[in-house]
PDB file of C-alpha atoms in Angstrom:
ATOM      1  CA  MET Z   9     -15.690 -92.122-196.194  1.00 39.00           C
ATOM      2  CA  THR Z  10     -13.666 -88.870-196.528  1.00 39.00           C
ATOM      3  CA  THR Z  11     -17.000 -87.075-197.759  1.00 54.00           C
ATOM      4  CA  ASP Z  12     -18.471 -83.471-197.159  1.00 75.00           C
ATOM      5  CA  VAL Z  13     -21.988 -84.357-198.029  1.00 87.00           C
ATOM      6  CA  THR Z  14     -24.765 -85.494-195.671  1.00 93.00           C
ATOM      7  CA  GLU Z  15     -26.429 -88.475-196.573  1.00 92.00           C
ATOM      8  CA  ILE Z  16     -29.752 -89.297-196.193  1.00 95.00           C
ATOM      9  CA  THR Z  17     -31.600 -93.132-197.435  1.00 94.00           C
ATOM     10  CA  VAL Z  18     -35.144 -93.663-197.404  1.00 95.00           C
ATOM     11  CA  ILE Z  19     -36.849 -96.562-197.465  1.00 94.00           C
ATOM     12  CA  GLY Z  20     -40.575 -97.989-197.477  1.00 92.00           C
ATOM     13  CA  GLY Z  21     -43.591 -98.586-199.470  1.00 88.00           C
ATOM     14  CA  ASP Z  22     -43.746 -97.563-203.113  1.00 83.00           C
ATOM     15  CA  ASP Z  23     -46.785 -94.561-203.088  1.00 83.00           C
ATOM     16  CA  THR Z  24     -46.651 -91.385-205.321  1.00 84.00           C
ATOM     17  CA  GLY Z  25     -45.661 -88.221-203.871  1.00 87.00           C
ATOM     18  CA  LEU Z  26     -42.554 -89.458-201.818  1.00 90.00           C
ATOM     19  CA  ILE Z  27     -40.232 -87.616-203.572  1.00 93.00           C
ATOM     20  CA  ALA Z  28     -41.557 -84.160-203.440  1.00 94.00           C
ATOM     21  CA  ARG Z  29     -42.655 -84.595-199.514  1.00 93.00           C
ATOM     22  CA  VAL Z  30     -38.790 -85.306-198.510  1.00 95.00           C
ATOM     23  CA  THR Z  31     -37.264 -82.801-201.348  1.00 96.00           C
ATOM     24  CA  SER Z  32     -39.483 -80.214-200.159  1.00 96.00           C
ATOM     25  CA  LEU Z  33     -38.769 -80.508-196.442  1.00 96.00           C
ATOM     26  CA  LEU Z  34     -34.837 -79.808-197.480  1.00 96.00           C
ATOM     27  CA  PHE Z  35     -35.394 -76.902-199.709  1.00 96.00           C
ATOM     28  CA  GLU Z  36     -37.634 -75.353-196.710  1.00 96.00           C
ATOM     29  CA  ARG Z  37     -34.423 -75.615-194.363  1.00 95.00           C
ATOM     30  CA  GLY Z  38     -31.813 -74.340-196.567  1.00 95.00           C
ATOM     31  CA  ILE Z  39     -30.545 -77.756-197.652  1.00 96.00           C
ATOM     32  CA  ASN Z  40     -28.719 -77.932-201.364  1.00 95.00           C
ATOM     33  CA  ILE Z  41     -29.552 -81.398-202.909  1.00 95.00           C
ATOM     34  CA  GLU Z  42     -26.434 -82.514-204.836  1.00 92.00           C
ATOM     35  CA  ASP Z  43     -27.622 -86.006-206.070  1.00 90.00           C
ATOM     36  CA  LEU Z  44     -30.775 -87.844-206.041  1.00 92.00           C
ATOM     37  CA  ASP Z  45     -31.485 -91.535-207.028  1.00 89.00           C
ATOM     38  CA  GLN Z  46     -34.218 -93.327-206.673  1.00 90.00           C
ATOM     39  CA  ALA Z  47     -35.440 -97.016-207.408  1.00 90.00           C
ATOM     40  CA  VAL Z  48     -38.014 -99.640-206.821  1.00 90.00           C
ATOM     41  CA  ARG Z  49     -37.444-103.194-206.107  1.00 88.00           C
ATOM     42  CA  ASP Z  50     -39.671-106.185-205.084  1.00 86.00           C
ATOM     43  CA  GLY Z  51     -42.826-103.171-203.751  1.00 86.00           C
ATOM     44  CA  VAL Z  52     -39.745-101.428-201.479  1.00 91.00           C
ATOM     45  CA  PHE Z  53     -39.045 -98.021-202.566  1.00 93.00           C
ATOM     46  CA  ARG Z  54     -35.966 -96.603-201.901  1.00 93.00           C
ATOM     47  CA  MET Z  55     -34.187 -93.004-202.527  1.00 93.00           C
ATOM     48  CA  TYR Z  56     -30.956 -91.883-201.887  1.00 92.00           C
ATOM     49  CA  LEU Z  57     -29.756 -87.883-201.441  1.00 93.00           C
ATOM     50  CA  ALA Z  58     -26.401 -86.561-201.120  1.00 91.00           C
ATOM     51  CA  VAL Z  59     -27.067 -83.010-199.871  1.00 95.00           C
ATOM     52  CA  ASP Z  60     -24.904 -80.068-198.727  1.00 94.00           C
ATOM     53  CA  THR Z  61     -25.521 -79.090-195.399  1.00 93.00           C
ATOM     54  CA  SER Z  62     -23.695 -76.442-194.639  1.00 91.00           C
ATOM     55  CA  GLU Z  63     -25.621 -73.426-195.219  1.00 92.00           C
ATOM     56  CA  MET Z  64     -29.138 -75.062-193.664  1.00 95.00           C
ATOM     57  CA  VAL Z  65     -31.320 -72.841-191.836  1.00 95.00           C
ATOM     58  CA  CYS Z  66     -31.730 -75.538-188.980  1.00 95.00           C
ATOM     59  CA  THR Z  67     -29.567 -77.671-186.387  1.00 94.00           C
ATOM     60  CA  GLU Z  68     -28.223 -80.915-187.508  1.00 94.00           C
ATOM     61  CA  GLU Z  69     -30.510 -82.604-184.773  1.00 94.00           C
ATOM     62  CA  THR Z  70     -33.727 -80.589-185.713  1.00 96.00           C
ATOM     63  CA  LEU Z  71     -33.327 -81.867-189.285  1.00 96.00           C
ATOM     64  CA  ARG Z  72     -32.908 -85.434-187.720  1.00 95.00           C
ATOM     65  CA  ASP Z  73     -35.779 -85.448-186.148  1.00 96.00           C
ATOM     66  CA  ASP Z  74     -38.192 -83.246-189.169  1.00 96.00           C
ATOM     67  CA  LEU Z  75     -37.000 -85.730-191.218  1.00 96.00           C
ATOM     68  CA  HIS Z  76     -37.936 -89.133-188.743  1.00 95.00           C
ATOM     69  CA  GLU Z  77     -40.840 -87.183-187.907  1.00 95.00           C
ATOM     70  CA  LEU Z  78     -41.818 -87.040-191.974  1.00 95.00           C
ATOM     71  CA  GLY Z  79     -41.223 -90.551-192.368  1.00 94.00           C
ATOM     72  CA  GLU Z  80     -43.658 -91.675-189.172  1.00 94.00           C
ATOM     73  CA  ASP Z  81     -46.437 -89.849-191.207  1.00 93.00           C
ATOM     74  CA  LEU Z  82     -44.959 -91.489-194.533  1.00 92.00           C
ATOM     75  CA  GLY Z  83     -44.888 -95.232-193.500  1.00 92.00           C
ATOM     76  CA  LEU Z  84     -40.799 -94.689-194.615  1.00 93.00           C
ATOM     77  CA  ASP Z  85     -37.911 -95.171-192.569  1.00 93.00           C
ATOM     78  CA  VAL Z  86     -35.867 -92.390-193.006  1.00 94.00           C
ATOM     79  CA  GLN Z  87     -31.580 -92.341-191.883  1.00 92.00           C
ATOM     80  CA  VAL Z  88     -29.294 -89.082-191.751  1.00 93.00           C
ATOM     81  CA  ARG Z  89     -25.892 -89.482-191.678  1.00 89.00           C
ATOM     82  CA  PHE Z  90     -23.810 -86.668-190.941  1.00 91.00           C
ATOM     83  CA  PRO Z  91     -20.004 -85.960-192.052  1.00 84.00           C
ATOM     84  CA  THR Z  92     -19.286 -86.279-188.352  1.00 80.00           C
ATOM     85  CA  ASP Z  93     -21.159 -89.215-187.753  1.00 75.00           C
ATOM     86  CA  ARG Z  94     -18.627 -91.222-190.287  1.00 69.00           C
ATOM     87  CA  GLU Z  95     -15.417 -90.188-188.355  1.00 73.00           C
ATOM     88  CA  ASN Z  96     -15.416 -93.516-186.423  1.00 80.00           C
ATOM     89  CA  GLN Z  97     -16.418 -96.090-189.034  1.00 91.00           C
ATOM     90  CA  GLN Z  98     -18.029 -99.316-187.157  1.00 95.00           C
ATOM     91  CA  ILE Z  99     -18.013-102.644-189.499  1.00 98.00           C
ATOM     92  CA  ALA Z 100     -20.571-105.328-189.043  1.00 98.00           C
ATOM     93  CA  VAL Z 101     -18.990-109.000-190.343  1.00 98.00           C
ATOM     94  CA  LEU Z 102     -21.502-111.430-191.994  1.00 98.00           C
ATOM     95  CA  VAL Z 103     -20.523-114.726-191.739  1.00 98.00           C
ATOM     96  CA  THR Z 104     -21.306-118.706-192.005  1.00 98.00           C
ATOM     97  CA  LYS Z 105     -18.841-121.204-191.719  1.00 97.00           C
ATOM     98  CA  GLU Z 106     -15.921-120.465-193.557  1.00 97.00           C
ATOM     99  CA  SER Z 107     -13.159-118.431-191.405  1.00 98.00           C
ATOM    100  CA  HIS Z 108     -10.577-117.381-194.029  1.00 98.00           C
ATOM    101  CA  CYS Z 109     -11.992-113.300-194.205  1.00 98.00           C
ATOM    102  CA  LEU Z 110     -13.004-112.590-191.191  1.00 98.00           C
ATOM    103  CA  GLU Z 111      -9.287-113.956-190.061  1.00 98.00           C
ATOM    104  CA  ALA Z 112      -7.824-111.369-192.592  1.00 98.00           C
ATOM    105  CA  LEU Z 113     -10.307-108.744-191.403  1.00 98.00           C
ATOM    106  CA  PHE Z 114      -9.446-109.637-187.295  1.00 98.00           C
ATOM    107  CA  GLU Z 115      -5.476-109.607-188.183  1.00 98.00           C
ATOM    108  CA  ALA Z 116      -6.027-106.071-190.284  1.00 97.00           C
ATOM    109  CA  TRP Z 117      -7.595-104.650-187.383  1.00 97.00           C
ATOM    110  CA  ALA Z 118      -5.609-105.639-184.562  1.00 96.00           C
ATOM    111  CA  ASN Z 119      -2.570-105.040-186.275  1.00 96.00           C
ATOM    112  CA  ASP Z 120      -4.267-101.077-186.660  1.00 94.00           C
ATOM    113  CA  THR Z 121      -3.658-101.261-190.721  1.00 95.00           C
ATOM    114  CA  LEU Z 122      -7.879-101.680-191.214  1.00 95.00           C
ATOM    115  CA  GLY Z 123      -9.013 -98.235-191.104  1.00 91.00           C
ATOM    116  CA  ALA Z 124     -12.398 -99.046-188.889  1.00 95.00           C
ATOM    117  CA  ASP Z 125     -13.471-101.200-185.814  1.00 96.00           C
ATOM    118  CA  ILE Z 126     -15.487-104.143-186.143  1.00 98.00           C
ATOM    119  CA  GLY Z 127     -18.284-103.717-183.762  1.00 97.00           C
ATOM    120  CA  VAL Z 128     -20.199-107.017-184.443  1.00 98.00           C
ATOM    121  CA  VAL Z 129     -19.983-110.131-186.345  1.00 98.00           C
ATOM    122  CA  ILE Z 130     -23.413-111.897-187.606  1.00 98.00           C
ATOM    123  CA  GLY Z 131     -23.532-115.380-188.555  1.00 98.00           C
ATOM    124  CA  ASN Z 132     -26.670-117.520-189.878  1.00 97.00           C
ATOM    125  CA  HIS Z 133     -24.448-120.165-188.381  1.00 97.00           C
ATOM    126  CA  ASP Z 134     -22.541-120.037-184.785  1.00 97.00           C
ATOM    127  CA  ASP Z 135     -19.405-122.021-186.157  1.00 97.00           C
ATOM    128  CA  LEU Z 136     -17.343-118.692-185.760  1.00 98.00           C
ATOM    129  CA  GLN Z 137     -18.468-117.811-182.739  1.00 98.00           C
ATOM    130  CA  PRO Z 138     -15.564-118.848-180.771  1.00 98.00           C
ATOM    131  CA  LEU Z 139     -13.503-116.557-183.519  1.00 98.00           C
ATOM    132  CA  ALA Z 140     -15.052-113.931-182.861  1.00 98.00           C
ATOM    133  CA  GLU Z 141     -15.194-114.033-178.807  1.00 97.00           C
ATOM    134  CA  HIS Z 142     -11.187-114.185-179.352  1.00 97.00           C
ATOM    135  CA  TYR Z 143     -10.939-110.769-180.404  1.00 97.00           C
ATOM    136  CA  GLY Z 144     -13.595-109.506-177.377  1.00 97.00           C
ATOM    137  CA  VAL Z 145     -16.087-108.773-180.619  1.00 98.00           C
ATOM    138  CA  PRO Z 146     -19.987-109.474-179.904  1.00 98.00           C
ATOM    139  CA  PHE Z 147     -21.521-112.782-182.110  1.00 98.00           C
ATOM    140  CA  HIS Z 148     -25.305-112.743-182.997  1.00 98.00           C
ATOM    141  CA  ASP Z 149     -26.373-115.759-184.577  1.00 98.00           C
ATOM    142  CA  ILE Z 150     -29.525-114.977-186.984  1.00 98.00           C
ATOM    143  CA  GLY Z 151     -30.165-118.682-188.323  1.00 96.00           C
ATOM    144  CA  THR Z 152     -32.436-121.322-188.392  1.00 94.00           C
ATOM    145  CA  GLU Z 153     -31.095-124.723-188.049  1.00 91.00           C
ATOM    146  CA  SER Z 154     -31.269-124.596-191.677  1.00 92.00           C
ATOM    147  CA  GLY Z 155     -29.477-121.184-192.158  1.00 93.00           C
ATOM    148  CA  GLN Z 156     -31.765-119.174-193.031  1.00 95.00           C
ATOM    149  CA  GLN Z 157     -31.668-115.701-192.051  1.00 96.00           C
ATOM    150  CA  ASN Z 158     -34.233-113.587-190.319  1.00 97.00           C
ATOM    151  CA  GLU Z 159     -33.916-110.017-191.555  1.00 96.00           C
ATOM    152  CA  GLU Z 160     -35.774-108.335-189.452  1.00 96.00           C
ATOM    153  CA  ARG Z 161     -33.422-109.538-186.762  1.00 97.00           C
ATOM    154  CA  LEU Z 162     -30.218-108.414-188.900  1.00 98.00           C
ATOM    155  CA  LEU Z 163     -31.514-105.126-189.378  1.00 96.00           C
ATOM    156  CA  GLU Z 164     -32.308-104.594-185.740  1.00 97.00           C
ATOM    157  CA  LEU Z 165     -28.840-105.404-185.043  1.00 98.00           C
ATOM    158  CA  LEU Z 166     -27.409-103.518-187.941  1.00 97.00           C
ATOM    159  CA  ALA Z 167     -28.825 -99.798-186.343  1.00 93.00           C
ATOM    160  CA  GLU Z 168     -28.076-100.909-182.976  1.00 95.00           C
ATOM    161  CA  TYR Z 169     -24.331-101.489-183.979  1.00 95.00           C
ATOM    162  CA  ASP Z 170     -24.567 -98.498-186.307  1.00 92.00           C
ATOM    163  CA  ALA Z 171     -23.067 -99.974-188.731  1.00 95.00           C
ATOM    164  CA  ASP Z 172     -21.359 -98.046-191.294  1.00 93.00           C
ATOM    165  CA  LEU Z 173     -20.180-100.786-193.750  1.00 96.00           C
ATOM    166  CA  ILE Z 174     -21.284-104.114-193.858  1.00 98.00           C
ATOM    167  CA  VAL Z 175     -19.272-106.973-194.852  1.00 98.00           C
ATOM    168  CA  LEU Z 176     -20.042-110.363-196.277  1.00 98.00           C
ATOM    169  CA  ALA Z 177     -17.237-112.349-195.357  1.00 98.00           C
ATOM    170  CA  ARG Z 178     -18.321-115.477-197.387  1.00 97.00           C
ATOM    171  CA  TYR Z 179     -21.935-115.133-195.707  1.00 98.00           C
ATOM    172  CA  MET Z 180     -23.737-117.733-197.924  1.00 95.00           C
ATOM    173  CA  ARG Z 181     -27.160-116.035-197.885  1.00 96.00           C
ATOM    174  CA  ILE Z 182     -28.768-113.555-200.466  1.00 96.00           C
ATOM    175  CA  LEU Z 183     -30.160-110.312-198.885  1.00 96.00           C
ATOM    176  CA  SER Z 184     -33.200-108.663-199.993  1.00 95.00           C
ATOM    177  CA  PRO Z 185     -34.244-105.304-201.086  1.00 94.00           C
ATOM    178  CA  ASN Z 186     -35.241-104.295-197.959  1.00 93.00           C
ATOM    179  CA  VAL Z 187     -31.400-104.824-196.749  1.00 95.00           C
ATOM    180  CA  VAL Z 188     -29.551-103.528-199.846  1.00 95.00           C
ATOM    181  CA  PHE Z 189     -31.270-100.419-200.438  1.00 93.00           C
ATOM    182  CA  ARG Z 190     -30.689 -99.365-196.721  1.00 93.00           C
ATOM    183  CA  TYR Z 191     -26.937 -99.618-196.954  1.00 93.00           C
ATOM    184  CA  GLU Z 192     -26.784 -98.432-201.103  1.00 88.00           C
ATOM    185  CA  ASP Z 193     -23.016 -98.701-201.612  1.00 91.00           C
ATOM    186  CA  ARG Z 194     -21.619 -99.580-198.210  1.00 95.00           C
ATOM    187  CA  ILE Z 195     -22.284-103.296-198.579  1.00 98.00           C
ATOM    188  CA  ILE Z 196     -19.057-105.257-199.843  1.00 98.00           C
ATOM    189  CA  ASN Z 197     -18.910-108.874-200.790  1.00 98.00           C
ATOM    190  CA  VAL Z 198     -16.447-110.951-202.440  1.00 98.00           C
ATOM    191  CA  HIS Z 199     -17.303-113.842-205.064  1.00 98.00           C
ATOM    192  CA  PRO Z 200     -15.092-116.872-205.780  1.00 98.00           C
ATOM    193  CA  SER Z 201     -14.651-115.693-209.542  1.00 98.00           C
ATOM    194  CA  LEU Z 202     -13.626-113.088-212.075  1.00 98.00           C
ATOM    195  CA  LEU Z 203     -17.000-111.746-212.331  1.00 97.00           C
ATOM    196  CA  PRO Z 204     -18.990-111.255-214.511  1.00 96.00           C
ATOM    197  CA  ALA Z 205     -17.639-115.192-214.774  1.00 97.00           C
ATOM    198  CA  PHE Z 206     -19.810-118.203-212.922  1.00 97.00           C
ATOM    199  CA  PRO Z 207     -21.746-116.221-210.794  1.00 97.00           C
ATOM    200  CA  GLY Z 208     -24.298-117.648-208.228  1.00 95.00           C
ATOM    201  CA  ALA Z 209     -23.186-120.726-206.197  1.00 94.00           C
ATOM    202  CA  GLU Z 210     -20.552-123.435-206.808  1.00 96.00           C
ATOM    203  CA  ALA Z 211     -18.262-120.652-208.593  1.00 97.00           C
ATOM    204  CA  TYR Z 212     -15.315-122.734-208.019  1.00 98.00           C
ATOM    205  CA  ARG Z 213     -16.954-126.077-209.147  1.00 97.00           C
ATOM    206  CA  GLN Z 214     -18.405-124.022-212.122  1.00 97.00           C
ATOM    207  CA  ALA Z 215     -14.831-122.651-213.483  1.00 97.00           C
ATOM    208  CA  ILE Z 216     -13.484-126.426-213.475  1.00 97.00           C
ATOM    209  CA  GLU Z 217     -16.638-127.774-215.354  1.00 96.00           C
ATOM    210  CA  GLU Z 218     -15.619-124.902-218.010  1.00 96.00           C
ATOM    211  CA  GLY Z 219     -11.830-126.042-218.426  1.00 96.00           C
ATOM    212  CA  VAL Z 220     -11.094-122.423-217.561  1.00 97.00           C
ATOM    213  CA  ARG Z 221      -7.318-121.982-217.552  1.00 97.00           C
ATOM    214  CA  VAL Z 222      -7.393-118.651-215.041  1.00 97.00           C
ATOM    215  CA  ALA Z 223      -9.749-118.133-212.487  1.00 98.00           C
ATOM    216  CA  GLY Z 224      -9.783-115.718-209.585  1.00 98.00           C
ATOM    217  CA  VAL Z 225     -11.973-113.687-207.034  1.00 98.00           C
ATOM    218  CA  THR Z 226     -14.073-110.486-207.061  1.00 98.00           C
ATOM    219  CA  ALA Z 227     -14.660-108.047-204.382  1.00 98.00           C
ATOM    220  CA  HIS Z 228     -17.533-105.911-205.567  1.00 98.00           C
ATOM    221  CA  TYR Z 229     -20.413-103.541-203.899  1.00 98.00           C
ATOM    222  CA  VAL Z 230     -24.033-105.590-203.383  1.00 97.00           C
ATOM    223  CA  THR Z 231     -26.771-104.561-205.404  1.00 95.00           C
ATOM    224  CA  THR Z 232     -30.194-106.369-205.896  1.00 93.00           C
ATOM    225  CA  ASP Z 233     -29.206-108.254-208.536  1.00 93.00           C
ATOM    226  CA  LEU Z 234     -26.854-111.170-207.489  1.00 93.00           C
ATOM    227  CA  ASP Z 235     -23.246-111.092-208.067  1.00 95.00           C
ATOM    228  CA  GLN Z 236     -23.500-107.852-210.669  1.00 95.00           C
ATOM    229  CA  GLY Z 237     -22.562-105.047-208.564  1.00 96.00           C
ATOM    230  CA  PRO Z 238     -19.975-102.727-209.260  1.00 97.00           C
ATOM    231  CA  VAL Z 239     -16.232-104.417-209.296  1.00 98.00           C
ATOM    232  CA  ILE Z 240     -13.540-103.029-206.359  1.00 98.00           C
ATOM    233  CA  THR Z 241     -10.589-105.552-206.693  1.00 97.00           C
ATOM    234  CA  GLN Z 242     -10.125-108.442-208.434  1.00 98.00           C
ATOM    235  CA  ARG Z 243      -7.061-111.668-207.782  1.00 97.00           C
ATOM    236  CA  ALA Z 244      -6.591-114.584-210.266  1.00 97.00           C
ATOM    237  CA  PHE Z 245      -4.669-117.682-210.235  1.00 96.00           C
ATOM    238  CA  ASP Z 246      -3.890-120.399-212.979  1.00 96.00           C
ATOM    239  CA  VAL Z 247      -5.657-123.313-212.460  1.00 97.00           C
ATOM    240  CA  PRO Z 248      -3.885-127.157-213.509  1.00 94.00           C
ATOM    241  CA  ASP Z 249      -5.406-129.246-215.808  1.00 93.00           C
ATOM    242  CA  ASP Z 250      -5.635-132.047-212.677  1.00 92.00           C
ATOM    243  CA  ALA Z 251      -7.344-128.943-210.286  1.00 95.00           C
ATOM    244  CA  ASP Z 252     -10.383-130.451-208.202  1.00 96.00           C
ATOM    245  CA  LEU Z 253     -12.184-128.353-205.842  1.00 97.00           C
ATOM    246  CA  ASP Z 254     -10.357-129.025-202.677  1.00 97.00           C
ATOM    247  CA  GLU Z 255      -7.206-127.124-204.916  1.00 97.00           C
ATOM    248  CA  MET Z 256      -9.022-124.630-206.238  1.00 97.00           C
ATOM    249  CA  LYS Z 257     -10.278-123.335-202.992  1.00 97.00           C
ATOM    250  CA  GLU Z 258      -6.642-123.654-201.639  1.00 97.00           C
ATOM    251  CA  ARG Z 259      -5.723-121.426-204.343  1.00 97.00           C
ATOM    252  CA  GLY Z 260      -8.622-119.246-204.329  1.00 98.00           C
ATOM    253  CA  GLN Z 261      -9.088-118.626-200.421  1.00 98.00           C
ATOM    254  CA  PRO Z 262      -6.042-116.734-199.817  1.00 98.00           C
ATOM    255  CA  LEU Z 263      -6.760-114.280-202.742  1.00 98.00           C
ATOM    256  CA  GLU Z 264     -10.593-113.778-201.328  1.00 98.00           C
ATOM    257  CA  ALA Z 265      -9.343-112.650-198.229  1.00 98.00           C
ATOM    258  CA  ASP Z 266      -6.502-110.326-199.539  1.00 98.00           C
ATOM    259  CA  ALA Z 267      -9.150-109.277-202.341  1.00 98.00           C
ATOM    260  CA  LEU Z 268     -11.791-108.334-199.562  1.00 98.00           C
ATOM    261  CA  LEU Z 269      -9.538-106.086-197.649  1.00 98.00           C
ATOM    262  CA  GLU Z 270      -7.991-104.405-200.138  1.00 97.00           C
ATOM    263  CA  ALA Z 271     -11.540-103.376-200.958  1.00 97.00           C
ATOM    264  CA  VAL Z 272     -12.357-102.740-197.294  1.00 97.00           C
ATOM    265  CA  ARG Z 273      -9.891-100.445-196.878  1.00 96.00           C
ATOM    266  CA  LEU Z 274     -10.577 -98.675-200.518  1.00 95.00           C
ATOM    267  CA  HIS Z 275     -14.098 -97.595-198.933  1.00 94.00           C
ATOM    268  CA  LEU Z 276     -13.102 -96.936-195.788  1.00 93.00           C
ATOM    269  CA  ASN Z 277     -10.380 -94.096-197.144  1.00 90.00           C
ATOM    270  CA  GLY Z 278     -12.669 -92.793-199.091  1.00 87.00           C
ATOM    271  CA  ASP Z 279     -10.803 -94.037-202.190  1.00 92.00           C
ATOM    272  CA  VAL Z 280     -13.425 -95.451-204.341  1.00 92.00           C
ATOM    273  CA  SER Z 281     -16.772 -93.876-205.419  1.00 88.00           C
ATOM    274  CA  VAL Z 282     -19.856 -95.541-207.720  1.00 88.00           C
ATOM    275  CA  HIS Z 283     -21.308 -94.245-210.601  1.00 81.00           C
ATOM    276  CA  ARG Z 284     -23.263 -95.418-213.411  1.00 78.00           C
ATOM    277  CA  GLY Z 285     -22.837 -98.850-211.809  1.00 84.00           C
ATOM    278  CA  ARG Z 286     -19.146 -98.645-212.027  1.00 91.00           C
ATOM    279  CA  THR Z 287     -16.584 -97.899-209.362  1.00 94.00           C
ATOM    280  CA  THR Z 288     -14.040 -95.065-209.734  1.00 91.00           C
ATOM    281  CA  VAL Z 289     -10.910 -94.611-208.317  1.00 91.00           C
ATOM    282  CA  ARG Z 290      -9.360 -91.373-206.958  1.00 85.00           C
ATOM    283  CA  GLU Z 291      -5.615 -90.308-206.711  1.00 79.00           C
ATOM    284  CA  ASN Z 292      -4.623 -92.570-204.001  1.00 71.00           C
ATOM    285  CA  GLY Z 293      -5.729 -95.437-205.949  1.00 71.00           C
ATOM    286  CA  SER Z 294      -2.131 -96.651-206.927  1.00 78.00           C
ATOM    287  CA  ARG Z 295      -1.113 -97.367-203.451  1.00 88.00           C
ATOM    288  CA  TYR Z 296      -4.122-100.433-203.695  1.00 93.00           C
ATOM    289  CA  GLN Z 297      -3.330-103.625-205.620  1.00 93.00           C
ATOM    290  CA  LEU Z 298      -6.810-103.580-207.805  1.00 94.00           C
ATOM    291  CA  GLY Z 299      -6.020-106.202-209.961  1.00 94.00           C
ATOM    292  CA  LEU Z 300      -2.645-108.378-210.601  1.00 90.00           C
ATOM    293  CA  PRO Z 301       0.692-107.453-209.067  1.00 89.00           C
ATOM    294  CA  GLU Z 302       2.902-104.994-210.980  1.00 86.00           C
ATOM    295  CA  GLU Z 303       5.307-107.528-211.267  1.00 87.00           C
ATOM    296  CA  ILE Z 304       3.510-109.133-213.734  1.00 88.00           C
ATOM    297  CA  GLU Z 305       3.693-106.103-216.590  1.00 83.00           C
ATOM    298  CA  GLU Z 306       7.178-107.628-217.437  1.00 83.00           C
ATOM    299  CA  PHE Z 307       5.950-110.848-218.074  1.00 86.00           C
ATOM    300  CA  THR Z 308       3.076-109.581-220.603  1.00 86.00           C
ATOM    301  CA  PRO Z 309       4.133-109.165-224.361  1.00 89.00           C
ATOM    302  CA  ASP Z 310       3.397-105.260-224.749  1.00 83.00           C
ATOM    303  CA  ARG Z 311       3.511-106.092-229.275  1.00 85.00           C
ATOM    304  CA  PRO Z 312       2.759-106.968-231.735  1.00 87.00           C
ATOM    305  CA  VAL Z 313       0.124-103.907-231.226  1.00 85.00           C
ATOM    306  CA  ASP Z 314      -2.609-103.808-234.430  1.00 86.00           C
ATOM    307  CA  GLY Z 315      -1.776-100.883-236.477  1.00 78.00           C
ATOM    308  CA  ILE Z 316       2.457-101.166-236.098  1.00 64.00           C
ATOM    309  CA  GLY Z 317       2.526-103.137-239.182  1.00 63.00           C
ATOM    310  CA  SER Z 318       1.086-100.740-241.672  1.00 64.00           C
ATOM    311  CA  ALA Z 319       3.037 -97.883-240.133  1.00 61.00           C
ATOM    312  CA  VAL Z 320       6.358-100.231-241.051  1.00 61.00           C
ATOM    313  CA  ALA Z 321       4.502-100.792-244.241  1.00 63.00           C
ATOM    314  CA  ASP Z 322       4.897 -96.842-244.713  1.00 65.00           C
ATOM    315  CA  ASP Z 323       8.369 -96.573-244.580  1.00 63.00           C
ATOM    316  CA  HIS Z 324       9.532 -98.350-247.441  1.00 60.00           C
TER     317      HIS Z 324
END
């Protein structure tokens, strides 16, 4: 991301005094804390700090070593990302069996329009291994026969490939806080509904059963609350009276790939940020399609609008 702050993420078991120990270390080295956020979920403690290291009284290597040493003393995992660490960003793509989103990411990468390198593809099944191999990208299967993921192995791979961004390209497993907390605001998922409508599994089927006239897809940041993370981009499509599940997928899947790709570009270019659970798009946001295409505006009525009637009455 295009930011000059150093990011520090602390993960571990919850205990008293953890925040004070970390912040004291930073203060002693002349480091200013610009943002601090902490949470505990399912016994997992997470603290994120955005700090200004421009006037610190030690080297980057020394700070990294000192934080790692403190983490070992406290039983914490401490990750440090300096601005220079993020110049060549690496994407880890998580997949299951559906290929359309992974194909879109690979095509953009091959055409130099993605904005980062796809370093690894990780699946809980091996169905998409041939597609990854076609593009010369390592593929790792971390799933059992039933598709249950090995999260310990997942974390090892994300660290090994130095993932800056994790993209869930129709990855059909839920990530635990132990993963999500380590990559706060750096995991993007695409969900086949216009969230917050129809969260969870079988979203297209839910839409059919509820008889909606308009359905869609949402690319969002992943949080520890299922399908409730900050929305980045959305796309919509009409639902015919007789639409079945196959037709819903046929209409929705191209939009899933499109919305996900747009969200990834927004993130990689540093044009979207998260504040209090909502995304904010910076000045460059006008070049992205966040929702419906501009052409739809000419078909959208602009009146009547509440208040116009009273204004006309006042003229008489």
